[in-house]
PDB file of C-alpha atoms in Angstrom:
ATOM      1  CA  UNK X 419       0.000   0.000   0.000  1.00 49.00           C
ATOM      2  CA  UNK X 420       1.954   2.779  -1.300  1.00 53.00           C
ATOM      3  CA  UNK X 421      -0.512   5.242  -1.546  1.00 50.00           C
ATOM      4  CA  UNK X 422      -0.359   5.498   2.902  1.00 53.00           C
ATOM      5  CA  UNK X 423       3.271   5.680   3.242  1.00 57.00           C
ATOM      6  CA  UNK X 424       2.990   9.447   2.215  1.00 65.00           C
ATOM      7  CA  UNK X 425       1.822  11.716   4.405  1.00 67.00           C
ATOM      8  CA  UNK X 426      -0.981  13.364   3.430  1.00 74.00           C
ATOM      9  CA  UNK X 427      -3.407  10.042   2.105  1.00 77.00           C
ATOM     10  CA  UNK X 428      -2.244   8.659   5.445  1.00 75.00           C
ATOM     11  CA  UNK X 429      -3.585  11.295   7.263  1.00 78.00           C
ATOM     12  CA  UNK X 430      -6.676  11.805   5.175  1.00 84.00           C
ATOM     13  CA  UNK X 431      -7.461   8.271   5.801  1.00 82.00           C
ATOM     14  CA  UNK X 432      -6.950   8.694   9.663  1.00 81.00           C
ATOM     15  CA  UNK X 433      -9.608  11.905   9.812  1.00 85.00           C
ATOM     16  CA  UNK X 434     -11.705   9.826   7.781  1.00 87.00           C
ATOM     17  CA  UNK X 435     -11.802   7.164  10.236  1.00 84.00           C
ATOM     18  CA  UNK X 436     -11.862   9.710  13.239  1.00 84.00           C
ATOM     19  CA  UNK X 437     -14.876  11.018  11.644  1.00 86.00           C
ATOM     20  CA  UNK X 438     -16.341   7.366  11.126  1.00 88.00           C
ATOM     21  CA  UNK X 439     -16.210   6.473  14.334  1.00 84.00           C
ATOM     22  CA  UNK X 440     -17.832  10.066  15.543  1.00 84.00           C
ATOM     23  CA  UNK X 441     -20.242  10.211  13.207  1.00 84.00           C
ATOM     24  CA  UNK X 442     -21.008   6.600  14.007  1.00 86.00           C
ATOM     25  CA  UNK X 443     -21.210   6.358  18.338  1.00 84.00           C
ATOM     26  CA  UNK X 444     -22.461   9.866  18.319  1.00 80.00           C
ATOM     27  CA  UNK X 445     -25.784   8.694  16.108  1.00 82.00           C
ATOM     28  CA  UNK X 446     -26.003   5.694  17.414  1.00 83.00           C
ATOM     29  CA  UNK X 447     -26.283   6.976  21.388  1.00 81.00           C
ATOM     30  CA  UNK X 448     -28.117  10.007  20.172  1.00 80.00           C
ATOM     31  CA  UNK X 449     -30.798   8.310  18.843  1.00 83.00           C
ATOM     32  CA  UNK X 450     -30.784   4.953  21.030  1.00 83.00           C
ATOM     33  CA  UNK X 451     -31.430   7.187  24.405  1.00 79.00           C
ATOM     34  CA  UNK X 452     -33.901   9.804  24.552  1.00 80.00           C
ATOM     35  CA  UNK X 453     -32.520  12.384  22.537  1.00 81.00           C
ATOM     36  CA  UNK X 454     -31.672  14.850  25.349  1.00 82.00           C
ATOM     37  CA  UNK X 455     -28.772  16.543  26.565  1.00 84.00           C
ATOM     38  CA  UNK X 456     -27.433  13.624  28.234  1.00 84.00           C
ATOM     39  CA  UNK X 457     -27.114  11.824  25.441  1.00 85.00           C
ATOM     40  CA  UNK X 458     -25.504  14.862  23.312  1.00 87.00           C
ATOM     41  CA  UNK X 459     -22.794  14.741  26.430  1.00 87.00           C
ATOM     42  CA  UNK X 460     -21.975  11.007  25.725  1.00 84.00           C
ATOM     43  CA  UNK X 461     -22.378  10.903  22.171  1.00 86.00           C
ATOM     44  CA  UNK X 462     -19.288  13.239  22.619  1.00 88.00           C
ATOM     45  CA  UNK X 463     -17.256  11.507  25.287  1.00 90.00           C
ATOM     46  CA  UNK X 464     -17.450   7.931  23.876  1.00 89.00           C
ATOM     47  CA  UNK X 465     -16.273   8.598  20.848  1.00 90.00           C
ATOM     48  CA  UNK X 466     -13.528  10.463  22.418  1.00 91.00           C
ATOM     49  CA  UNK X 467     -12.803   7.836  24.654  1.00 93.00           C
ATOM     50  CA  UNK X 468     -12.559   5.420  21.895  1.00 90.00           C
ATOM     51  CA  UNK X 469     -10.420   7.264  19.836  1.00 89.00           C
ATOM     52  CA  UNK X 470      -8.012   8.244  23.175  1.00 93.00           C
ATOM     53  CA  UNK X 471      -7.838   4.016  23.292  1.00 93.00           C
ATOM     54  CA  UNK X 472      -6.795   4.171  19.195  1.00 89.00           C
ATOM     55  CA  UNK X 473      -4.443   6.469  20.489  1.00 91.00           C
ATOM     56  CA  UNK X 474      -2.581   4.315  22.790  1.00 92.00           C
ATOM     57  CA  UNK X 475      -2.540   1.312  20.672  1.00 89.00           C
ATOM     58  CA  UNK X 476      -1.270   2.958  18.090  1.00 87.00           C
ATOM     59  CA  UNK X 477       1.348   3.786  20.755  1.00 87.00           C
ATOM     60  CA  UNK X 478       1.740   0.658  21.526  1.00 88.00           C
ATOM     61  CA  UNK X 479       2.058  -0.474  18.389  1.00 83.00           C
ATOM     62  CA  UNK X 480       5.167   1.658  17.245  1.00 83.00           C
ATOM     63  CA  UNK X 481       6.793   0.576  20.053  1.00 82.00           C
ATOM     64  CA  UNK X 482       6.656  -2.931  18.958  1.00 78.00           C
ATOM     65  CA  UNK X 483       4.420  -4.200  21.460  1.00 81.00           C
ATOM     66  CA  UNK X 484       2.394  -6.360  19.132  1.00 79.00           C
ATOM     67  CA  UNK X 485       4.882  -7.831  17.121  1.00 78.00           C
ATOM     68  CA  UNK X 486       4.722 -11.137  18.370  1.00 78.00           C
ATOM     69  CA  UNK X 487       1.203 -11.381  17.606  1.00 81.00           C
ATOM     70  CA  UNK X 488       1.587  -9.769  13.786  1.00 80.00           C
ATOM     71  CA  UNK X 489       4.370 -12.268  13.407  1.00 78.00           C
ATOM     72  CA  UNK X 490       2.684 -15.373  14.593  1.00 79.00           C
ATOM     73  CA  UNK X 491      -0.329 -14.344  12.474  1.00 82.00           C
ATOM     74  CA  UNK X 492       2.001 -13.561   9.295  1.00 78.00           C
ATOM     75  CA  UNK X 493       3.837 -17.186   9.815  1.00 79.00           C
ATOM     76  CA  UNK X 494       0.126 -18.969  10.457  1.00 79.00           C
ATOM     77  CA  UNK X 495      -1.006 -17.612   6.969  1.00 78.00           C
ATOM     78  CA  UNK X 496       1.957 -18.338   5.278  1.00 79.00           C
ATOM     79  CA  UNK X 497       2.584 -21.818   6.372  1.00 76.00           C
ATOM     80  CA  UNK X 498      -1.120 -22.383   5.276  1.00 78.00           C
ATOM     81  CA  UNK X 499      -0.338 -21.804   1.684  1.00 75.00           C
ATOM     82  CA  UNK X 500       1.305 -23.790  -0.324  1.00 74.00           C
ATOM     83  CA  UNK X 501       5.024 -23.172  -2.277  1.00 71.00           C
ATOM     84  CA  UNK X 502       5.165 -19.805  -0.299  1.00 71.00           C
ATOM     85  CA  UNK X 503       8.300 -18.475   1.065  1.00 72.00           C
ATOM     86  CA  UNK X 504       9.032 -17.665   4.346  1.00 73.00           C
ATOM     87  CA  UNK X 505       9.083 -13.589   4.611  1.00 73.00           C
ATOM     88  CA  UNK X 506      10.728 -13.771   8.040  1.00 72.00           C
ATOM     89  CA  UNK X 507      13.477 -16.001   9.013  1.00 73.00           C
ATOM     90  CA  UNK X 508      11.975 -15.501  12.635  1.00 75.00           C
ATOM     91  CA  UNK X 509      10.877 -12.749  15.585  1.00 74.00           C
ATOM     92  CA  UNK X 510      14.187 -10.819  15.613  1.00 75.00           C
ATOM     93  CA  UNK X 511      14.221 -10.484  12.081  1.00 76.00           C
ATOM     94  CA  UNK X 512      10.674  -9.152  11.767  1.00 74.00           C
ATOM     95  CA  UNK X 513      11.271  -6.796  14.185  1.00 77.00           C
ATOM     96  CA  UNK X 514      14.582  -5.568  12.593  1.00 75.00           C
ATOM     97  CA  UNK X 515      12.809  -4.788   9.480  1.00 75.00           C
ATOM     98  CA  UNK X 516       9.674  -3.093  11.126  1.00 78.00           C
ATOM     99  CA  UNK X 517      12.518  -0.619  12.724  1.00 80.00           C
ATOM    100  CA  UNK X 518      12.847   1.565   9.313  1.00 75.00           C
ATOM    101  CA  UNK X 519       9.265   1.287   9.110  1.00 76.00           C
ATOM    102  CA  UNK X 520       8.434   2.825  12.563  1.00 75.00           C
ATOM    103  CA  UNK X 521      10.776   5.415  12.346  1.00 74.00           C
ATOM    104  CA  UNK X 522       8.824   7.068   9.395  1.00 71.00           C
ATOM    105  CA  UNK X 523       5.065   6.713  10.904  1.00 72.00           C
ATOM    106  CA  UNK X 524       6.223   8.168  14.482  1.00 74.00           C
ATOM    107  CA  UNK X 525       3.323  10.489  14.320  1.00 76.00           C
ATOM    108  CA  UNK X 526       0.462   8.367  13.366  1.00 79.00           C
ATOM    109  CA  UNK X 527      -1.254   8.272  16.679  1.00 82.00           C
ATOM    110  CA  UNK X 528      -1.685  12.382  16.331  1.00 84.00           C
ATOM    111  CA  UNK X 529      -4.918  12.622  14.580  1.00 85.00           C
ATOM    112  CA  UNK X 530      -6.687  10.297  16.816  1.00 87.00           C
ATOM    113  CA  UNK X 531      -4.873  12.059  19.991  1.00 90.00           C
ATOM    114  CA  UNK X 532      -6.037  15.303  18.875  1.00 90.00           C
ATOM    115  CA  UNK X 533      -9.520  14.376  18.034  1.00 89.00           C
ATOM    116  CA  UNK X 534     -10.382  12.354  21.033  1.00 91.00           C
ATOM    117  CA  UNK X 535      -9.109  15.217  23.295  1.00 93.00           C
ATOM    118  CA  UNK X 536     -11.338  17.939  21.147  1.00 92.00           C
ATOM    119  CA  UNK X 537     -14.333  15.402  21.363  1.00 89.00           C
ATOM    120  CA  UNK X 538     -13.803  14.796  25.050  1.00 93.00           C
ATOM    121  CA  UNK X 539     -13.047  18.733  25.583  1.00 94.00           C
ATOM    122  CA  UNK X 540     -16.388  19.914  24.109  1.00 91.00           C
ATOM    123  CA  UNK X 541     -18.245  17.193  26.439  1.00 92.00           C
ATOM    124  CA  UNK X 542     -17.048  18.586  29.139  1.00 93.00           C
ATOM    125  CA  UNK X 543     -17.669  22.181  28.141  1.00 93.00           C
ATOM    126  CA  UNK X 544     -21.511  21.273  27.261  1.00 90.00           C
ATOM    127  CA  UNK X 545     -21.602  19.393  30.292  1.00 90.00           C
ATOM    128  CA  UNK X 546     -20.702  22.366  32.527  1.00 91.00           C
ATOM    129  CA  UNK X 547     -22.623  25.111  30.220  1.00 88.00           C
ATOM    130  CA  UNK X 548     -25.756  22.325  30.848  1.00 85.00           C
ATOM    131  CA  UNK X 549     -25.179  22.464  34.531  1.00 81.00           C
ATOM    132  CA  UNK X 550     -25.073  26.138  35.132  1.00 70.00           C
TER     133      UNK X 550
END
């Protein structure tokens, strides 16, 4: 997937998905509870809080913490086909190649950081205009 190793598509596609994921909890709270301010306070702070958690996987994630499970997944698919050839000689050596990989998408927890905090910010600012 060339097209997210730039930096603009990629971060396209991350608002789009920050937007998804509003868009989607906030309509889906709204409209399950009784439409009142309540619900306009949560349909703010969950998915805030949700994309505060993308946030710290994504974290997580550049720091490698995952890599045992993307490699064991990567060798389970492989071994399942036939004739293919192994990517990875083993664990060290998919790490060592993710290093290059994670030093150009440093940032890519941003979007969702700075989203979740505006979502969870204007929550808390209806939340206190609502209870004055």
């Amino acid at each position: 997937m060339k097209f997210l190793k730039e930096l603009l598509p990629a971060l396209i596609v991350r608002i789009s998905f920050s937007i998804i994921v509003f868009l989607t909890a906030f309509l889906s709270i709204y409209f399950v509870y009784q439409r009142s301010i309540l619900a306009i306070i949560n349909g703010f702070f969950v998915p805030g809080a949700i994309l505060l958690a993308v946030c710290v996987f994504s974290i997580l994630n550049n720091f490698g913490f995952f890599d045992f499970a993307s490699y064991g997944f990567i060798s389970v698919i492989q071994s399942l086909k036939k004739g293919s050839v192994r990517q990875y000689e083993d664990l060290i050596d998919y790490k060592s190649r993710k290093i290059d990989k994670r030093k150009e998408n440093r940032f890519s927890f941003i979007p969702y950081l700075i989203s979740g905090i505006i979502l969870i910010t204007i929550s808390i600012v209806i939340k206190l205009i609502y209870k004055m």
